[in-house]
Amino acid sequence: MAQYVAAIDQGTTSTRCMLFDHDGKVVSVGQKEHQQIFPRAGWVEHDATEIWGNTREVVGQALARGNASNSDIVAVGITNQRETAVVWDKNTGQPVYNAIVWQDTRTQKICDELGALGGGADRYKDKVGLPLATYFAGPKVRWILDNVDGAREKAERGDLLMGTIDSWLIWNMTGGTDGGLHLTDVSNASRTMLMDYRKLAWDADIAEEMGIPMSMLPEIRSNSEEYGKGRKAGFLAGVPIAGSLGDQQAATFGQVCFTKGMAKNTYGTGNFMLLNTGEEAVPSENGLLTTLCYQLGDAKPVYALEGSIAVTGSLVQWVRDNLGMIKSAPEIEDLARSVDDNGGAYFVPAFSGLFAPHWRSDARGAVVGLTRFVNKGHLARSVDDNGGAYQTREVLDAMNADSGVDLTELRVDGGMVGNELLMQFQADLLGVPVIRPQIPETTALGAAYAAGLAVGFWSDLDELTAKWAEDKRWDPEMSEDQREKYYRQWQKAVTKSLDWVDEDDD
């Protein structure tokens, strides 16, 4: 008798498969990193074929480590790095180019050209809830069609498909060239800049203006329903694929933020804070994104306001890999604890420009406030503080202004929430409690919940809410004066990172 739900979590740096039991507990994990490809400054790519191969491998690992077979799996859910775009040939199953990653900035000229048609960065915002920015998938697809020999001609003939990573995985998992299903879900579709977030349908006018044939686009489905079954040759043969959410929506679902006004923040490669706004889509006046939170089957969709921060955990990786200041990521906390504060140094990690609430692609990383007093401990502290803490404060201020509701607590998850110095500083800077759940990696759990709901493994949202449990809470300890002084200095530091990229720079 089937007893587990499998979740495939395809992230920016690795792919995981996790098996969950009925109590929402982790039974086993398989995980493998994939190559990060940086062809030139500002370009970030992944090999989509490598990701598909890794996905098969980690599913096999998780099943073996859980002593399980496909007959033990009631359903599989998928969650993914959202805006990363893949274009592939439906006849051969091969990508025509590497996947262009959400962090990539090469499409700035495309965004500028579209904005010049009228409306600037807000040209499509009323329909799609997003500004024209390099972050989103639509312009990445346009770049591939414009720059890969023969791609546009193949697309016009109907031979090419496009999608975010969820679409690529579902197509392959359901058969690929042998009848694979070309699907996406509302949360991922809402990150392409091509979907009308009120109609939950592709906007043909925007697609035409962006130069993307409608034949390339996947069918849009809800986040929790049976899409199809695993291909006969796979580890999950015959298992219903029944859940799909973009990673940040999945984390929100795993944090059981089902009530309007609840919010979570994920500390991973980047930082992503989502506020549930209920069945009302709230247009942002303060640099946030209006996005789909989730839709369960035929139910009305639930919306969110989101603040997206490009670089947080990847800053620690940069300090480790590029500077060699530490040998492993957790060492950053120990080095940061060697000093009492940042010594007046502030690190603005604008490696891919600044995302919410600034949306400045011309920004670049900067360290400011350096004196002879500053040592590597102070630099580590400035990096640790910028594990998203300052940028999260900026996003929270924008959310409070847009929603008119002051946050009373923040639920946190992701790989960096084990850094207790960062979590305490986050509580201090926000002035509200920060709460970590017993299962901090809630992204995979959210995908599992969506899939399990679709097949009746779990009954309803109330059952899932009852499973959430607090692990640790950090209450604010810093004085109001000190909090605001730090924040003022941070805001000053941000101004030093702007206007760095010249207009004629690629």
Short mmCIF file of C-alpha atoms in Angstrom, two decimals:
data_model
loop_
_atom_site.label_atom_id
_atom_site.label_comp_id
_atom_site.label_asym_id
_atom_site.label_seq_id
_atom_site.Cartn_x
_atom_site.Cartn_y
_atom_site.Cartn_z
CA MET A 1 0.00 0.00 0.00
CA ALA A 2 1.37 3.42 -0.97
CA GLN A 3 2.68 5.19 2.10
CA TYR A 4 4.87 8.10 0.99
CA VAL A 5 4.75 11.24 -1.13
CA ALA A 6 7.86 12.09 -3.15
CA ALA A 7 8.95 15.66 -3.77
CA ILE A 8 11.45 16.68 -6.44
CA ASP A 9 13.08 19.98 -5.47
CA GLN A 10 15.03 21.32 -8.43
CA GLY A 11 16.93 24.32 -7.08
CA THR A 12 19.50 26.79 -8.32
CA THR A 13 22.53 24.82 -7.16
CA SER A 14 21.27 21.25 -6.72
CA THR A 15 18.43 18.81 -7.24
CA ARG A 16 16.88 16.81 -4.41
CA CYS A 17 14.28 14.13 -4.02
CA MET A 18 12.69 13.75 -0.60
CA LEU A 19 10.21 11.15 0.60
CA PHE A 20 7.67 12.28 3.21
CA ASP A 21 5.39 10.11 5.35
CA HIS A 22 1.83 10.93 6.40
CA ASP A 23 3.08 12.96 9.37
CA GLY A 24 5.08 15.19 7.03
CA LYS A 25 8.36 13.73 8.31
CA VAL A 26 11.35 13.20 6.04
CA VAL A 27 11.94 9.52 5.29
CA SER A 28 14.91 9.81 2.94
CA VAL A 29 16.79 12.28 0.75
CA GLY A 30 18.78 12.07 -2.47
CA GLN A 31 20.69 15.17 -3.58
CA LYS A 32 23.20 16.17 -6.26
CA GLU A 33 24.69 19.52 -7.29
CA HIS A 34 24.88 20.65 -10.89
CA GLN A 35 27.38 22.83 -12.72
CA GLN A 36 27.10 26.62 -12.57
CA ILE A 37 28.05 28.04 -15.97
CA PHE A 38 29.26 31.66 -16.24
CA PRO A 39 30.14 32.34 -19.91
CA ARG A 40 30.73 36.05 -19.25
CA ALA A 41 29.96 38.75 -16.68
CA GLY A 42 26.27 38.79 -15.81
CA TRP A 43 25.50 35.52 -17.62
CA VAL A 44 24.41 32.48 -15.61
CA GLU A 45 23.45 29.18 -17.24
CA HIS A 46 22.64 25.57 -16.38
CA ASP A 47 22.76 22.45 -18.52
CA ALA A 48 19.11 21.34 -18.62
CA THR A 49 20.15 17.86 -19.76
CA GLU A 50 22.41 17.54 -16.73
CA ILE A 51 19.53 18.63 -14.48
CA TRP A 52 17.24 15.96 -15.96
CA GLY A 53 19.94 13.33 -15.47
CA ASN A 54 20.48 14.43 -11.88
CA THR A 55 16.74 14.31 -11.26
CA ARG A 56 16.59 10.66 -12.27
CA GLU A 57 19.62 9.93 -10.12
CA VAL A 58 18.34 11.57 -6.92
CA VAL A 59 14.93 9.89 -7.26
CA GLY A 60 16.74 6.56 -7.35
CA GLN A 61 18.83 7.57 -4.32
CA ALA A 62 15.80 8.59 -2.27
CA LEU A 63 13.91 5.38 -3.08
CA ALA A 64 16.94 3.22 -2.24
CA ARG A 65 17.68 5.06 1.01
CA GLY A 66 14.03 4.84 2.03
CA ASN A 67 13.92 1.15 1.09
CA ALA A 68 10.97 2.04 -1.13
CA SER A 69 9.78 1.31 -4.64
CA ASN A 70 7.36 3.13 -6.92
CA SER A 71 4.49 1.10 -5.41
CA ASP A 72 5.21 2.82 -2.06
CA ILE A 73 4.73 6.30 -3.57
CA VAL A 74 1.20 7.67 -3.68
CA ALA A 75 2.12 10.80 -5.66
CA VAL A 76 5.03 13.04 -6.65
CA GLY A 77 5.19 16.82 -6.41
CA ILE A 78 7.65 19.10 -8.18
CA THR A 79 9.12 22.41 -7.09
CA ASN A 80 11.71 24.39 -9.00
CA GLN A 81 13.85 27.46 -9.44
CA ARG A 82 11.20 29.57 -11.05
CA GLU A 83 12.25 32.03 -13.73
CA THR A 84 15.02 29.87 -15.23
CA ALA A 85 14.01 29.25 -18.85
CA VAL A 86 14.53 26.23 -21.12
CA VAL A 87 13.81 25.96 -24.86
CA TRP A 88 13.92 22.47 -26.38
CA ASP A 89 13.14 20.61 -29.58
CA LYS A 90 10.02 18.50 -29.10
CA ASN A 91 11.16 16.04 -31.78
CA THR A 92 14.62 15.29 -30.40
CA GLY A 93 14.08 16.19 -26.73
CA GLN A 94 17.28 18.25 -26.76
CA PRO A 95 17.57 21.83 -25.48
CA VAL A 96 18.64 24.25 -28.19
CA TYR A 97 20.70 26.21 -25.63
CA ASN A 98 21.61 26.03 -21.97
CA ALA A 99 18.91 27.01 -19.50
CA ILE A 100 19.21 30.73 -18.77
CA VAL A 101 19.08 31.16 -14.99
CA TRP A 102 16.89 33.62 -13.09
CA GLN A 103 19.99 35.54 -11.95
CA ASP A 104 21.14 36.18 -15.53
CA THR A 105 21.17 39.84 -16.69
CA ARG A 106 21.84 39.51 -20.45
CA THR A 107 18.26 40.45 -21.41
CA GLN A 108 18.47 44.06 -20.19
CA LYS A 109 18.51 45.45 -23.74
CA ILE A 110 15.41 43.41 -24.62
CA CYS A 111 13.63 44.78 -21.55
CA ASP A 112 14.70 48.32 -22.43
CA GLU A 113 13.46 47.94 -26.02
CA LEU A 114 10.08 46.65 -24.86
CA GLY A 115 9.78 49.42 -22.29
CA ALA A 116 10.57 52.01 -24.96
CA LEU A 117 7.36 51.00 -26.74
CA GLY A 118 5.54 52.82 -23.96
CA GLY A 119 5.15 52.52 -20.21
CA GLY A 120 8.79 51.83 -19.41
CA ALA A 121 9.42 49.10 -16.85
CA ASP A 122 5.70 49.03 -16.00
CA ARG A 123 4.56 48.30 -19.57
CA TYR A 124 2.92 44.97 -18.69
CA LYS A 125 2.60 45.34 -14.93
CA ASP A 126 -1.18 45.83 -14.85
CA LYS A 127 -1.65 42.44 -16.50
CA VAL A 128 1.23 40.35 -15.20
CA GLY A 129 2.05 41.97 -11.84
CA LEU A 130 5.75 42.22 -12.73
CA PRO A 131 8.08 44.96 -13.95
CA LEU A 132 10.10 44.52 -17.12
CA ALA A 133 13.26 43.00 -15.65
CA THR A 134 15.96 40.51 -16.57
CA TYR A 135 14.74 38.30 -13.71
CA PHE A 136 11.75 36.86 -15.57
CA ALA A 137 11.53 34.02 -18.09
CA GLY A 138 9.87 35.63 -21.12
CA PRO A 139 12.79 37.84 -22.22
CA LYS A 140 15.19 34.89 -21.73
CA VAL A 141 13.19 32.85 -24.26
CA ARG A 142 13.21 35.81 -26.64
CA TRP A 143 17.02 36.00 -26.31
CA ILE A 144 17.40 32.32 -27.20
CA LEU A 145 15.17 32.68 -30.27
CA ASP A 146 17.13 35.75 -31.38
CA ASN A 147 20.62 34.37 -30.79
CA VAL A 148 20.62 30.61 -31.47
CA ASP A 149 21.02 29.75 -35.16
CA GLY A 150 17.80 28.38 -36.60
CA ALA A 151 15.88 28.63 -33.34
CA ARG A 152 13.32 31.18 -34.46
CA GLU A 153 12.60 29.29 -37.67
CA LYS A 154 12.07 26.06 -35.71
CA ALA A 155 9.83 27.91 -33.24
CA GLU A 156 7.72 29.36 -36.05
CA ARG A 157 7.29 25.83 -37.48
CA GLY A 158 6.03 24.61 -34.10
CA ASP A 159 9.06 22.40 -33.38
CA LEU A 160 10.24 24.13 -30.19
CA LEU A 161 8.77 24.15 -26.70
CA MET A 162 9.58 26.51 -23.87
CA GLY A 163 9.07 26.41 -20.16
CA THR A 164 10.46 26.94 -16.72
CA ILE A 165 12.19 23.95 -15.13
CA ASP A 166 8.89 22.43 -13.95
CA SER A 167 7.73 22.13 -17.56
CA TRP A 168 11.04 20.56 -18.63
CA LEU A 169 10.84 17.97 -15.84
CA ILE A 170 7.16 17.13 -16.31
CA TRP A 171 7.63 16.71 -20.07
CA ASN A 172 10.52 14.31 -19.53
CA MET A 173 8.93 12.49 -16.58
CA THR A 174 5.76 11.76 -18.57
CA GLY A 175 7.54 10.40 -21.63
CA GLY A 176 9.46 13.16 -23.38
CA THR A 177 9.42 12.59 -27.14
CA ASP A 178 7.14 9.60 -26.51
CA GLY A 179 4.05 11.58 -25.51
CA GLY A 180 5.42 13.86 -22.79
CA LEU A 181 2.94 16.38 -21.35
CA HIS A 182 3.76 20.05 -21.92
CA LEU A 183 2.39 21.71 -18.79
CA THR A 184 3.13 24.38 -16.23
CA ASP A 185 1.33 25.60 -13.12
CA VAL A 186 -0.10 29.01 -12.25
CA SER A 187 2.74 29.92 -9.87
CA ASN A 188 5.48 29.30 -12.43
CA ALA A 189 3.44 30.80 -15.28
CA SER A 190 3.07 33.97 -13.23
CA ARG A 191 6.89 34.41 -13.38
CA THR A 192 7.21 34.45 -17.17
CA MET A 193 5.79 37.94 -17.76
CA LEU A 194 3.42 36.29 -20.23
CA MET A 195 0.44 35.29 -18.06
CA ASP A 196 -2.49 37.55 -17.17
CA TYR A 197 -2.65 36.97 -13.41
CA ARG A 198 -6.38 37.64 -13.22
CA LYS A 199 -7.39 35.38 -16.13
CA LEU A 200 -4.71 32.72 -15.40
CA ALA A 201 -4.14 32.56 -19.16
CA TRP A 202 -1.34 33.46 -21.56
CA ASP A 203 -1.67 36.95 -23.02
CA ALA A 204 -1.32 36.63 -26.79
CA ASP A 205 -0.57 40.34 -27.27
CA ILE A 206 2.36 40.28 -24.86
CA ALA A 207 3.68 37.04 -26.35
CA GLU A 208 3.54 38.55 -29.84
CA GLU A 209 5.23 41.74 -28.72
CA MET A 210 7.94 39.71 -26.99
CA GLY A 211 8.42 37.62 -30.12
CA ILE A 212 7.41 34.26 -28.63
CA PRO A 213 5.10 32.01 -30.70
CA MET A 214 2.08 30.80 -28.69
CA SER A 215 2.76 27.25 -29.90
CA MET A 216 5.81 27.15 -27.63
CA LEU A 217 3.85 27.82 -24.44
CA PRO A 218 2.77 25.02 -22.07
CA GLU A 219 -0.78 24.45 -20.86
CA ILE A 220 -1.43 26.23 -17.53
CA ARG A 221 -2.80 24.06 -14.72
CA SER A 222 -3.44 24.46 -10.99
CA ASN A 223 -0.84 23.60 -8.35
CA SER A 224 -2.64 20.55 -7.00
CA GLU A 225 -4.21 18.08 -9.43
CA GLU A 226 -3.15 14.93 -11.22
CA TYR A 227 -1.31 16.00 -14.39
CA GLY A 228 -0.28 12.55 -15.59
CA LYS A 229 1.73 9.50 -14.54
CA GLY A 230 5.43 8.73 -14.50
CA ARG A 231 6.87 7.22 -17.70
CA LYS A 232 7.14 3.43 -17.93
CA ALA A 233 10.95 3.42 -17.99
CA GLY A 234 11.39 5.63 -14.91
CA PHE A 235 11.81 5.02 -11.19
CA LEU A 236 8.35 6.54 -10.67
CA ALA A 237 6.58 4.53 -13.38
CA GLY A 238 2.82 4.84 -13.00
CA VAL A 239 3.02 7.23 -10.03
CA PRO A 240 0.67 10.24 -10.33
CA ILE A 241 2.48 13.56 -10.85
CA ALA A 242 0.03 15.65 -8.89
CA GLY A 243 1.66 18.82 -7.57
CA SER A 244 3.79 21.62 -8.99
CA LEU A 245 4.76 24.94 -7.43
CA GLY A 246 7.56 27.41 -7.96
CA ASP A 247 10.03 27.10 -5.11
CA GLN A 248 8.97 30.17 -3.14
CA GLN A 249 5.27 29.39 -3.43
CA ALA A 250 6.09 25.83 -2.36
CA ALA A 251 7.91 27.12 0.71
CA THR A 252 4.91 29.33 1.54
CA PHE A 253 2.67 26.27 1.21
CA GLY A 254 5.02 24.18 3.35
CA GLN A 255 4.99 26.91 6.01
CA VAL A 256 1.17 26.57 5.93
CA CYS A 257 0.73 30.29 5.29
CA PHE A 258 -2.85 29.65 4.19
CA THR A 259 -4.38 32.68 5.93
CA LYS A 260 -4.40 36.19 4.51
CA GLY A 261 -1.69 38.25 6.22
CA MET A 262 0.68 35.36 6.93
CA ALA A 263 4.22 35.66 5.56
CA LYS A 264 7.35 33.59 5.17
CA ASN A 265 10.92 34.36 4.15
CA THR A 266 13.22 31.80 2.52
CA TYR A 267 16.96 32.22 2.98
CA GLY A 268 18.62 30.34 0.14
CA THR A 269 20.67 31.35 -2.90
CA GLY A 270 18.56 34.50 -2.77
CA ASN A 271 15.90 35.68 -0.35
CA PHE A 272 12.22 35.55 -1.13
CA MET A 273 9.53 36.93 1.13
CA LEU A 274 5.86 36.20 0.35
CA LEU A 275 2.79 37.68 2.01
CA ASN A 276 -0.52 35.89 1.48
CA THR A 277 -3.09 38.47 0.29
CA GLY A 278 -5.94 35.97 -0.05
CA GLU A 279 -8.17 35.87 -3.12
CA GLU A 280 -7.39 39.53 -3.78
CA ALA A 281 -4.48 40.38 -6.06
CA VAL A 282 -2.86 43.50 -4.58
CA PRO A 283 -1.02 45.71 -7.11
CA SER A 284 2.20 47.00 -5.57
CA GLU A 285 3.07 50.68 -5.42
CA ASN A 286 6.37 50.02 -3.64
CA GLY A 287 8.48 47.79 -5.84
CA LEU A 288 7.03 44.39 -4.96
CA LEU A 289 5.66 41.69 -7.25
CA THR A 290 2.01 40.68 -7.47
CA THR A 291 2.14 36.94 -7.95
CA LEU A 292 0.12 33.74 -7.68
CA CYS A 293 0.53 32.07 -4.33
CA TYR A 294 -1.34 28.83 -5.09
CA GLN A 295 -4.47 27.33 -6.62
CA LEU A 296 -5.88 23.99 -5.50
CA GLY A 297 -7.70 22.26 -8.35
CA ASP A 298 -10.74 24.25 -9.44
CA ALA A 299 -10.76 26.48 -6.33
CA LYS A 300 -10.24 30.23 -6.59
CA PRO A 301 -6.58 31.22 -6.76
CA VAL A 302 -4.78 32.74 -3.77
CA TYR A 303 -2.41 35.64 -4.44
CA ALA A 304 0.69 37.02 -2.76
CA LEU A 305 2.93 40.04 -2.63
CA GLU A 306 6.56 39.06 -3.05
CA GLY A 307 9.87 40.72 -2.39
CA SER A 308 12.64 39.00 -4.36
CA ILE A 309 16.28 39.46 -3.35
CA ALA A 310 18.86 38.12 -5.79
CA VAL A 311 21.92 37.44 -3.63
CA THR A 312 22.04 36.18 -0.05
CA GLY A 313 23.34 32.63 0.40
CA SER A 314 25.26 32.96 -2.86
CA LEU A 315 27.19 35.84 -1.23
CA VAL A 316 28.54 33.39 1.35
CA GLN A 317 29.42 30.98 -1.48
CA TRP A 318 31.27 33.81 -3.22
CA VAL A 319 33.26 34.60 -0.08
CA ARG A 320 34.13 30.91 0.15
CA ASP A 321 34.88 30.15 -3.50
CA ASN A 322 36.14 33.45 -4.93
CA LEU A 323 37.91 34.99 -1.92
CA GLY A 324 38.85 31.85 0.03
CA MET A 325 38.07 33.59 3.34
CA ILE A 326 36.31 30.45 4.61
CA LYS A 327 36.47 26.78 3.68
CA SER A 328 32.79 25.97 4.22
CA ALA A 329 29.68 28.13 4.32
CA PRO A 330 28.85 27.56 8.03
CA GLU A 331 32.26 29.05 8.97
CA ILE A 332 30.94 32.52 8.13
CA GLU A 333 28.97 32.59 11.38
CA ASP A 334 31.98 31.63 13.52
CA LEU A 335 34.13 34.29 11.85
CA ALA A 336 31.35 36.88 12.25
CA ARG A 337 31.06 36.06 15.96
CA SER A 338 34.73 36.95 16.47
CA VAL A 339 33.73 40.63 16.52
CA ASP A 340 30.94 42.58 18.23
CA ASP A 341 29.57 44.26 15.11
CA ASN A 342 30.39 45.08 11.48
CA GLY A 343 32.95 47.74 12.39
CA GLY A 344 31.12 50.23 10.18
CA ALA A 345 31.50 48.11 7.01
CA TYR A 346 28.48 47.37 4.83
CA PHE A 347 28.38 44.87 1.97
CA VAL A 348 25.76 45.51 -0.75
CA PRO A 349 25.65 42.21 -2.73
CA ALA A 350 24.29 43.61 -6.00
CA PHE A 351 26.02 40.99 -8.16
CA SER A 352 22.96 40.79 -10.45
CA GLY A 353 21.77 44.32 -9.83
CA LEU A 354 19.25 45.00 -7.08
CA PHE A 355 15.86 43.29 -7.10
CA ALA A 356 12.95 44.32 -4.85
CA PRO A 357 12.13 46.99 -3.99
CA HIS A 358 14.72 48.87 -6.10
CA TRP A 359 14.76 47.00 -9.46
CA ARG A 360 18.06 48.57 -10.48
CA SER A 361 19.93 46.48 -13.03
CA ASP A 362 22.68 49.11 -13.10
CA ALA A 363 23.74 48.34 -9.51
CA ARG A 364 26.79 46.24 -8.71
CA GLY A 365 28.24 44.86 -5.49
CA ALA A 366 29.98 47.26 -3.14
CA VAL A 367 31.72 47.26 0.22
CA VAL A 368 31.58 50.66 1.88
CA GLY A 369 32.61 52.14 5.21
CA LEU A 370 36.08 50.59 5.19
CA THR A 371 38.72 51.92 7.61
CA ARG A 372 42.02 50.54 8.92
CA PHE A 373 40.04 49.23 11.91
CA VAL A 374 38.06 46.77 9.75
CA ASN A 375 39.37 43.18 9.75
CA LYS A 376 38.16 39.92 8.19
CA GLY A 377 35.84 39.37 11.15
CA HIS A 378 34.08 42.65 10.44
CA LEU A 379 33.83 41.76 6.74
CA ALA A 380 32.37 38.38 7.69
CA ARG A 381 29.89 40.17 9.95
CA SER A 382 28.88 42.48 7.10
CA VAL A 383 28.39 39.41 4.89
CA ASP A 384 26.47 37.59 7.61
CA ASP A 385 24.20 40.60 8.20
CA ASN A 386 23.58 40.64 4.48
CA GLY A 387 22.31 37.09 4.54
CA GLY A 388 19.21 39.03 3.58
CA ALA A 389 18.55 40.87 6.85
CA TYR A 390 18.83 44.44 5.57
CA GLN A 391 17.16 43.68 2.27
CA THR A 392 14.36 41.84 4.06
CA ARG A 393 13.74 44.99 6.12
CA GLU A 394 13.38 46.95 2.88
CA VAL A 395 10.91 44.39 1.54
CA LEU A 396 8.92 44.30 4.79
CA ASP A 397 8.54 48.09 4.80
CA ALA A 398 7.21 47.88 1.23
CA MET A 399 4.81 45.06 2.16
CA ASN A 400 3.45 46.99 5.11
CA ALA A 401 2.87 50.00 2.86
CA ASP A 402 1.17 47.99 0.08
CA SER A 403 -0.99 45.78 2.27
CA GLY A 404 -1.77 48.19 5.11
CA VAL A 405 -1.11 45.33 7.54
CA ASP A 406 1.86 45.35 9.89
CA LEU A 407 3.54 41.96 10.16
CA THR A 408 3.49 40.46 13.66
CA GLU A 409 5.85 37.52 13.06
CA LEU A 410 8.00 36.12 10.27
CA ARG A 411 8.25 32.40 9.52
CA VAL A 412 11.62 31.50 8.04
CA ASP A 413 13.09 28.56 6.16
CA GLY A 414 15.91 27.64 3.82
CA GLY A 415 19.52 26.65 4.16
CA MET A 416 20.68 29.75 6.02
CA VAL A 417 18.22 29.58 8.93
CA GLY A 418 20.72 27.43 10.80
CA ASN A 419 22.79 30.61 11.15
CA GLU A 420 21.52 31.79 14.52
CA LEU A 421 23.51 35.03 14.49
CA LEU A 422 21.74 36.00 11.27
CA MET A 423 18.33 35.01 12.63
CA GLN A 424 18.80 37.12 15.77
CA PHE A 425 19.97 40.09 13.72
CA GLN A 426 16.95 39.66 11.45
CA ALA A 427 14.58 39.80 14.43
CA ASP A 428 16.43 42.84 15.77
CA LEU A 429 16.29 44.68 12.46
CA LEU A 430 12.59 43.95 11.85
CA GLY A 431 11.39 44.40 15.41
CA VAL A 432 9.19 41.27 15.18
CA PRO A 433 9.77 37.64 16.22
CA VAL A 434 11.45 35.34 13.69
CA ILE A 435 10.27 31.71 13.87
CA ARG A 436 11.92 28.60 12.43
CA PRO A 437 9.79 25.47 11.95
CA GLN A 438 10.88 21.98 12.89
CA ILE A 439 11.30 21.18 9.18
CA PRO A 440 13.30 24.20 7.91
CA GLU A 441 13.51 22.97 4.29
CA THR A 442 9.83 23.58 3.60
CA THR A 443 10.12 23.94 -0.18
CA ALA A 444 10.06 20.20 -0.83
CA LEU A 445 7.43 19.75 1.87
CA GLY A 446 5.13 22.24 0.13
CA ALA A 447 5.39 20.34 -3.15
CA ALA A 448 4.66 17.10 -1.31
CA TYR A 449 1.63 18.66 0.41
CA ALA A 450 0.19 19.87 -2.92
CA ALA A 451 0.61 16.44 -4.52
CA GLY A 452 -0.73 14.58 -1.48
CA LEU A 453 -3.83 16.79 -1.31
CA ALA A 454 -4.59 16.09 -4.96
CA VAL A 455 -4.77 12.32 -4.42
CA GLY A 456 -6.41 12.37 -0.97
CA PHE A 457 -3.30 11.36 1.00
CA TRP A 458 -4.07 14.40 3.16
CA SER A 459 -7.63 15.59 3.55
CA ASP A 460 -7.48 19.40 3.63
CA LEU A 461 -5.51 22.50 4.62
CA ASP A 462 -6.57 22.19 8.26
CA GLU A 463 -4.85 18.82 8.50
CA LEU A 464 -1.65 20.33 7.09
CA THR A 465 -1.84 23.34 9.41
CA ALA A 466 -2.00 21.02 12.40
CA LYS A 467 1.31 19.44 11.35
CA TRP A 468 3.31 22.69 11.49
CA ALA A 469 5.48 22.94 14.60
CA GLU A 470 7.82 25.65 15.89
CA ASP A 471 11.46 24.73 16.39
CA LYS A 472 12.98 28.00 17.60
CA ARG A 473 11.98 31.63 18.02
CA TRP A 474 14.15 34.75 18.07
CA ASP A 475 12.66 37.83 19.72
CA PRO A 476 14.00 41.35 19.06
CA GLU A 477 16.66 42.48 21.55
CA MET A 478 18.08 45.60 19.90
CA SER A 479 17.00 49.10 20.88
CA GLU A 480 14.93 51.11 18.41
CA ASP A 481 17.69 53.74 18.09
CA GLN A 482 20.36 51.16 17.28
CA ARG A 483 18.08 49.36 14.82
CA GLU A 484 17.34 52.53 12.89
CA LYS A 485 21.00 53.62 12.89
CA TYR A 486 22.05 50.34 11.25
CA TYR A 487 19.25 50.64 8.73
CA ARG A 488 20.08 54.27 7.83
CA GLN A 489 23.69 53.30 7.18
CA TRP A 490 22.56 50.39 5.02
CA GLN A 491 20.34 52.68 2.95
CA LYS A 492 23.29 55.02 2.46
CA ALA A 493 25.46 52.08 1.38
CA VAL A 494 22.87 51.06 -1.24
CA THR A 495 23.17 54.46 -2.93
CA LYS A 496 26.89 53.80 -3.49
CA SER A 497 26.13 50.68 -5.54
CA LEU A 498 23.88 52.41 -8.09
CA ASP A 499 24.64 53.75 -11.59
CA TRP A 500 27.64 51.46 -11.94
CA VAL A 501 26.84 49.91 -15.34
CA ASP A 502 27.21 52.19 -18.35
CA GLU A 503 24.49 52.13 -20.97
CA ASP A 504 26.80 50.66 -23.59
CA ASP A 505 27.96 47.81 -21.34
CA ASP A 506 26.68 44.37 -22.31
#
